[in-house]
mmCIF file of C-alpha atoms in Angstrom:
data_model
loop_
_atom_site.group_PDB
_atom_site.id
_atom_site.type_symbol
_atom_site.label_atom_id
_atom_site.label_comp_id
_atom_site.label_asym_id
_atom_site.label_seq_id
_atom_site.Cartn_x
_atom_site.Cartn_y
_atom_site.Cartn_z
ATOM 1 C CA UNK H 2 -33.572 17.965 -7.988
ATOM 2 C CA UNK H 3 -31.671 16.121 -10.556
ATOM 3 C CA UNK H 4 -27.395 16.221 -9.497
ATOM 4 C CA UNK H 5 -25.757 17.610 -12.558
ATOM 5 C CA UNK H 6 -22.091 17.484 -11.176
ATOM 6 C CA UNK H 7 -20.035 15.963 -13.860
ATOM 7 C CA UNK H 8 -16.653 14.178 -11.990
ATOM 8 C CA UNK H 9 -13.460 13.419 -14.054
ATOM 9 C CA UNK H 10 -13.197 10.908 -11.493
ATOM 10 C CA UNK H 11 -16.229 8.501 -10.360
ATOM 11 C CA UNK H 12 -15.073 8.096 -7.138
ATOM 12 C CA UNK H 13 -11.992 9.434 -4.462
ATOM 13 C CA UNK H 14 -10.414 6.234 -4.915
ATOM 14 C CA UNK H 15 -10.137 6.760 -8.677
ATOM 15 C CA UNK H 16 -8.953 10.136 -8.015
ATOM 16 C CA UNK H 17 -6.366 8.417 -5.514
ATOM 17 C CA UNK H 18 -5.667 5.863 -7.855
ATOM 18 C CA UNK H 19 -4.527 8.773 -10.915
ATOM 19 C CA UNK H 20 -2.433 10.177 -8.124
ATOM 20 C CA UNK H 21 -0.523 6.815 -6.921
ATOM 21 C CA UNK H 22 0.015 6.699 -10.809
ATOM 22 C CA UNK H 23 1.720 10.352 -11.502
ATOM 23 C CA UNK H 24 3.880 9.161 -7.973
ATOM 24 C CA UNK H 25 4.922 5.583 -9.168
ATOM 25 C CA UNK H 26 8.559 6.556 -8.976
ATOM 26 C CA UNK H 27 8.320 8.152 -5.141
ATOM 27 C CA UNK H 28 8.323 6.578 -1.787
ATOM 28 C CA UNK H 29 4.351 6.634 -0.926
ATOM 29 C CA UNK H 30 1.706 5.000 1.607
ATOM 30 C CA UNK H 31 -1.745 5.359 1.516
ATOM 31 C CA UNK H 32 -4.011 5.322 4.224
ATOM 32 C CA UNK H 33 -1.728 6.273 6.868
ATOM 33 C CA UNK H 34 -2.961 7.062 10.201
ATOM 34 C CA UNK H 35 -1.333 9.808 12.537
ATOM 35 C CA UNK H 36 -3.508 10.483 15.349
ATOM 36 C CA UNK H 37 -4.886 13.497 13.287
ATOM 37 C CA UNK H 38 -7.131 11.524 11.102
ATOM 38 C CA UNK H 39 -5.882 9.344 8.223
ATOM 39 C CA UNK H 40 -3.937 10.890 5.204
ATOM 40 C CA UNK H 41 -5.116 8.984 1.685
ATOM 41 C CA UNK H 42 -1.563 9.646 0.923
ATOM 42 C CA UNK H 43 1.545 10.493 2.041
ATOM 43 C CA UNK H 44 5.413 10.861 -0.180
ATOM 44 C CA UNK H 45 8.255 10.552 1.812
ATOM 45 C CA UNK H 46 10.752 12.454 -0.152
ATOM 46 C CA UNK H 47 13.868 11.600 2.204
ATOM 47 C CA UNK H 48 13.931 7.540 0.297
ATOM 48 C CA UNK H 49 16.858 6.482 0.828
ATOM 49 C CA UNK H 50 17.253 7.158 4.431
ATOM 50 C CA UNK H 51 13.712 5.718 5.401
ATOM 51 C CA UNK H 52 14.538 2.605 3.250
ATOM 52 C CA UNK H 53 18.008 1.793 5.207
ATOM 53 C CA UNK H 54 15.789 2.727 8.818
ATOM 54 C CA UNK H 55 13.185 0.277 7.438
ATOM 55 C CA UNK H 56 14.898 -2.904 6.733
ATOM 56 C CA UNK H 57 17.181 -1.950 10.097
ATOM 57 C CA UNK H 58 14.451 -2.633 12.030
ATOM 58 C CA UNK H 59 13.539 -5.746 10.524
ATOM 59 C CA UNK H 60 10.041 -5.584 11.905
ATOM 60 C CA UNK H 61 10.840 -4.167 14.967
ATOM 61 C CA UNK H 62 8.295 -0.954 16.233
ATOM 62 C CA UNK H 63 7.131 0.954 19.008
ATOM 63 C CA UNK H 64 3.654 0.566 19.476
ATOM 64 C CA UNK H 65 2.373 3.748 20.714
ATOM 65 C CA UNK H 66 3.002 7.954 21.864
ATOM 66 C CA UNK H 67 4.094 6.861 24.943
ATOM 67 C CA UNK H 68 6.988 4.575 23.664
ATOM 68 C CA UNK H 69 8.216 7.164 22.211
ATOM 69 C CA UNK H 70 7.838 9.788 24.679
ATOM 70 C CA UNK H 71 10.213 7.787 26.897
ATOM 71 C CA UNK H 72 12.476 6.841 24.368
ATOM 72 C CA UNK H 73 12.936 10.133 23.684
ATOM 73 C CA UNK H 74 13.543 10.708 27.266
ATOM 74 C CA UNK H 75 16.302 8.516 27.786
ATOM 75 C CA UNK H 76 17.751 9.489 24.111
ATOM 76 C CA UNK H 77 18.720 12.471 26.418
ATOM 77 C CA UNK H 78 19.441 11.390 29.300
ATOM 78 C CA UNK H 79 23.284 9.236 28.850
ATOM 79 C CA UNK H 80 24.012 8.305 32.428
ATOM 80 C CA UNK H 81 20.618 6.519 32.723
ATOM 81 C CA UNK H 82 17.673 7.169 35.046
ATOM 82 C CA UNK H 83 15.969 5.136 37.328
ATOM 83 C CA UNK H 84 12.006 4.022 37.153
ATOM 84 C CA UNK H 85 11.520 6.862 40.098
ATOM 85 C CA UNK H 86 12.954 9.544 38.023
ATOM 86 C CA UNK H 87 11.099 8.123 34.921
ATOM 87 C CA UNK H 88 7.600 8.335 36.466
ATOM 88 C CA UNK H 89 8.017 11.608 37.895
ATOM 89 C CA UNK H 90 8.253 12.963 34.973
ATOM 90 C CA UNK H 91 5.720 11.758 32.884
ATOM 91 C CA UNK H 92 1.951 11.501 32.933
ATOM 92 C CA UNK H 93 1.826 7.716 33.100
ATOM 93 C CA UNK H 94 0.360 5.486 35.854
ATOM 94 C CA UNK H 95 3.358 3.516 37.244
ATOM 95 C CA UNK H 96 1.985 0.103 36.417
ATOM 96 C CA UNK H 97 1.744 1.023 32.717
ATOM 97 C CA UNK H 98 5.175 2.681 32.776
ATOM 98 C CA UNK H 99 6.808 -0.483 34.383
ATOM 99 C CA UNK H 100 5.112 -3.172 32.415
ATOM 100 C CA UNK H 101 3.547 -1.711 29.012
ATOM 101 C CA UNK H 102 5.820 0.744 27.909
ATOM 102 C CA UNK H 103 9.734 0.225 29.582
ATOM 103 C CA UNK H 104 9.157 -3.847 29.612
ATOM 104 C CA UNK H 105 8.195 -3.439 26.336
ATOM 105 C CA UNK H 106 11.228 -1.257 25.160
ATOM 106 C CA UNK H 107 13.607 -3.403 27.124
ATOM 107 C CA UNK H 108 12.415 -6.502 24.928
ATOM 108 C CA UNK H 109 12.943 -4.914 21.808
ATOM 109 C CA UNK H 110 15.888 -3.698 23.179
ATOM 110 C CA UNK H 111 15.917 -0.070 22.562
ATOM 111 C CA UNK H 112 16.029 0.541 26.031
ATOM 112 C CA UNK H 113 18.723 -1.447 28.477
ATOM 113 C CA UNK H 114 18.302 -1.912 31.397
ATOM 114 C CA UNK H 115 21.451 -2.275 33.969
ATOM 115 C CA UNK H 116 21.802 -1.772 37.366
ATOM 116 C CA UNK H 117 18.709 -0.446 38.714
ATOM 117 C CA UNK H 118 18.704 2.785 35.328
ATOM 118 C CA UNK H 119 17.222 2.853 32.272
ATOM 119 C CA UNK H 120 19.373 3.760 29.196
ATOM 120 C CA UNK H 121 19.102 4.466 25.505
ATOM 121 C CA UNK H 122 20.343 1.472 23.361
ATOM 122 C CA UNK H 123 22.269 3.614 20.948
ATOM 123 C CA UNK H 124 22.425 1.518 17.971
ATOM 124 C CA UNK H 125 18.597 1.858 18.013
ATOM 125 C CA UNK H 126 17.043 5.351 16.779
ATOM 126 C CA UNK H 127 14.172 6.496 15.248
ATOM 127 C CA UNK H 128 13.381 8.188 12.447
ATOM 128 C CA UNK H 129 11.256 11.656 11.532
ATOM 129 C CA UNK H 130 10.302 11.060 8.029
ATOM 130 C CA UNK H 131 10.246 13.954 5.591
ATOM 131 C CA UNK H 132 6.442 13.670 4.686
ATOM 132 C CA UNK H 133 4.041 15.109 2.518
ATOM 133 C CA UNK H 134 0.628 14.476 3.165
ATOM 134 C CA UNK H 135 -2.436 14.156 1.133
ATOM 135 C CA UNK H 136 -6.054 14.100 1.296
ATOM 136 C CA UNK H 137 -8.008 13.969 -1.648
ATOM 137 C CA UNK H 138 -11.569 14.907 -2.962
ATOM 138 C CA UNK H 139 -13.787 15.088 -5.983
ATOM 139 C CA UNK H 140 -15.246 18.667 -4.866
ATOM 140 C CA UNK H 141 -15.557 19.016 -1.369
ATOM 141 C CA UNK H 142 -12.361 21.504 -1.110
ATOM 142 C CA UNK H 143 -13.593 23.064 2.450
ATOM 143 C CA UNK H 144 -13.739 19.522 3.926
ATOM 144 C CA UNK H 145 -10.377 18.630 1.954
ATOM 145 C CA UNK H 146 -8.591 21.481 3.930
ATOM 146 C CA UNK H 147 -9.756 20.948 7.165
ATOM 147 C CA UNK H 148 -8.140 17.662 7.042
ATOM 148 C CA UNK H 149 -4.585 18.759 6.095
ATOM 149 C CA UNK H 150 -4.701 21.307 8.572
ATOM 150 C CA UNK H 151 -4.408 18.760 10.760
ATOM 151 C CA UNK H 152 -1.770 16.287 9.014
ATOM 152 C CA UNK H 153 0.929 19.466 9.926
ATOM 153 C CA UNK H 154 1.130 18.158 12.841
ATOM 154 C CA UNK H 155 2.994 15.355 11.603
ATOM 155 C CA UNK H 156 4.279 16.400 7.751
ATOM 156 C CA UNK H 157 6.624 19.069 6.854
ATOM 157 C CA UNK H 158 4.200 20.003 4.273
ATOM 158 C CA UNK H 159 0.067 18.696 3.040
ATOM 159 C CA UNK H 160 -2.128 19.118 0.133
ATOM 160 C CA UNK H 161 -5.417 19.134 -1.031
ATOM 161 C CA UNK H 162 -6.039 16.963 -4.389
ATOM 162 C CA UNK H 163 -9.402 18.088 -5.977
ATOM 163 C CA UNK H 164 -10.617 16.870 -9.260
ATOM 164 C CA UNK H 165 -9.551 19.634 -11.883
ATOM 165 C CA UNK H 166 -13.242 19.936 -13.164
ATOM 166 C CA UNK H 167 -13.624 21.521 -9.790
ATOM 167 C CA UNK H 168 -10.568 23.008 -9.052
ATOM 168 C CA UNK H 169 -12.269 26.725 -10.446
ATOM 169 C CA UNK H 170 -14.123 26.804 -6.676
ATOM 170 C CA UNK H 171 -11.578 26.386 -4.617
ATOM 171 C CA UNK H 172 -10.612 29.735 -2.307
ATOM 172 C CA UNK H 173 -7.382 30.285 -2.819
ATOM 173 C CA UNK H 174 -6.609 32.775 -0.398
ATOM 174 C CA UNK H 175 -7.729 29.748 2.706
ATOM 175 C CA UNK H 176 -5.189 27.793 1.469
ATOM 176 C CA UNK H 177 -2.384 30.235 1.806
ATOM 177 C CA UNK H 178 -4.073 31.496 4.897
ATOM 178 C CA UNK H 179 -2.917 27.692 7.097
ATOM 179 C CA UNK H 180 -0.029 26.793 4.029
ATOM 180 C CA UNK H 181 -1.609 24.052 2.438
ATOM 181 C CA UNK H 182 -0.801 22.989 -0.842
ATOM 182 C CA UNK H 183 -3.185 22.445 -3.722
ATOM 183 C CA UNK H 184 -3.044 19.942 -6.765
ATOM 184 C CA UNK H 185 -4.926 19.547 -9.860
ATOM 185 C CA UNK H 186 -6.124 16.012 -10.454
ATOM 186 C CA UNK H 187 -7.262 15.023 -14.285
ATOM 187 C CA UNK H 188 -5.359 13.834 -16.833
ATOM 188 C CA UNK H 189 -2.540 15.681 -15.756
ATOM 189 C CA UNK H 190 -1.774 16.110 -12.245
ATOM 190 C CA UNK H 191 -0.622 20.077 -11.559
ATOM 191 C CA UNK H 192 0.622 21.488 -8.364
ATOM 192 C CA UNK H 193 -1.984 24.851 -8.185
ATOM 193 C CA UNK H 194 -0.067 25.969 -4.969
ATOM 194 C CA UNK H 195 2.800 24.846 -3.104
ATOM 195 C CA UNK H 196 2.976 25.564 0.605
ATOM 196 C CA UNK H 197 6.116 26.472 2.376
ATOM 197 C CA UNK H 198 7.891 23.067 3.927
ATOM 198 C CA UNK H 199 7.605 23.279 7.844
ATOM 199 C CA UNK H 200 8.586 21.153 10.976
ATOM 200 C CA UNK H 201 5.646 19.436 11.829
ATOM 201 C CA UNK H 202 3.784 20.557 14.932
ATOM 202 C CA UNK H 203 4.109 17.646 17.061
ATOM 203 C CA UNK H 204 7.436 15.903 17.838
ATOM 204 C CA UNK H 205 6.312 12.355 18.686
ATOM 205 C CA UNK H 206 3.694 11.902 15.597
ATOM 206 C CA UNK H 207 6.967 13.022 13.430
ATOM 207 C CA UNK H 208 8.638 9.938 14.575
ATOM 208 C CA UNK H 209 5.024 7.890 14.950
ATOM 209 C CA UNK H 210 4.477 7.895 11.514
ATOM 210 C CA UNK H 211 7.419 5.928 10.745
ATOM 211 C CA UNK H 212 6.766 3.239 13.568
ATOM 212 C CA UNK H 213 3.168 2.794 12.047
ATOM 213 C CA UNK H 214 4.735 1.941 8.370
ATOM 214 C CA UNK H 215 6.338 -0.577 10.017
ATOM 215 C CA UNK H 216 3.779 -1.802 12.177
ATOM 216 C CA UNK H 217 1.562 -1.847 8.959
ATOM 217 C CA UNK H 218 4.081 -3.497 6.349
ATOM 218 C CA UNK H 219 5.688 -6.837 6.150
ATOM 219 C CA UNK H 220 8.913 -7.198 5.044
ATOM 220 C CA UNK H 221 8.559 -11.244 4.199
ATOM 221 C CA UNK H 222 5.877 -10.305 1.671
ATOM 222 C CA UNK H 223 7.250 -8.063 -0.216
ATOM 223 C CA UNK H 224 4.429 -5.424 -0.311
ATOM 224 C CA UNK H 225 6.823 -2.283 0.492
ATOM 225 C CA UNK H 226 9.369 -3.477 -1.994
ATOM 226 C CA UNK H 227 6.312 -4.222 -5.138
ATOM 227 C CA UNK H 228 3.916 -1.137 -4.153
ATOM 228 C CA UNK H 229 6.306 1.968 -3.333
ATOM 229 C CA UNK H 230 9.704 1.049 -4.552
#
């Protein structure tokens, strides 16, 4: 049988595209990963902030959940603690603890090392982005939500963007059901829905998603500044 659907938009990039567009004056990435899946969008709406954390860093990340695990655990702990203490714990073999994650955070120095104890450097933080994450479709809404189910783990809010010739099918009751939000993508770009802001589920991917902007953007070519400023 002959496909009749009729999209606005050939393609998700396209729709992505229109969306980057209506958003030209926000603080956006696309095709950000967070250990959920990868979000075709994402608007941090705290700017300013993540703009003076970015260029603090100058390049500077941590690399993975477990860096930040343990830099969280020192954050809290301000008379130090010693590898023993450390690797008791935490799930973490003691040869990647030692030499992968606190050798690593002692060369970046956000962890010092002095005497035998581990402590937080505390002119080096990191930073839980205010997010809002999107994942876009032409028609496949089901699909659509399934995926921004999971990016609450790591935003404070997530929509759906669905082509506005198909917006008419969407169930609007499953997207109040889990709190996702739903936007209208066509000429204009409508907010259908919008879910109530939350603290994301999980509180290392609120700081990972941060660390992976970084990790992913380079300062010396400019690309944050021309794309998303």
């Amino acid at each position: 049988m002959k496909n009749t659907e009729a999209f606005m938009f050939a393609t998700e990039e396209d729709l992505i595209k229109r969306l980057k567009k209506e958003y030209i004056n926000k603080l956006f990435f696309d095709e950000v990963g967070g250990g959920y899946g990868i979000a075709d969008l994402i608007v941090i709406k705290n700017k300013t902030d993540f703009i003076q954390y970015f260029e603090s860093r100058n390049g500077v990340f941590l690399k993975n959940n477990d860096q930040i695990k343990i830099f969280m655990y020192l954050w809290k702990k301000k008379k130090g603690v010693c590898f023993e203490e450390i690797l008791s714990n935490h799930y973490i073999p003691a040869e990647k603890l030692k030499y992968k994650v606190l050798k690593y955070l002692t060369e970046i120095e956000a962890v010092i090392l002095k005497d035998g104890k581990y402590f937080r450097n505390k002119s080096f933080y990191i930073f839980s982005a205010d997010i809002v994450a999107i994942e876009g479709k032409l028609s496949n809404w089901q699909a659509a939500l399934t995926q921004a189910i999971r990016y609450l783990r790591f935003a404070k809010s997530a929509y759906v963007a669905l082509d506005m010739d198909y917006i008419h099918r969407v169930d609007l009751n499953e997207f109040k059901k889990y709190n996702i939000g739903l936007i209208s993508v066509g000429s204009k770009v409508e907010v259908m829905y919008k879910p109530q802001s939350q603290k994301p589920i999980d509180p290392v991917m609120r700081y990972r998603i941060a660390e992976n902007i970084i990790q992913n953007s380079n300062l010396n070519t400019g690309r944050l500044r021309k794309v998303h400023f």
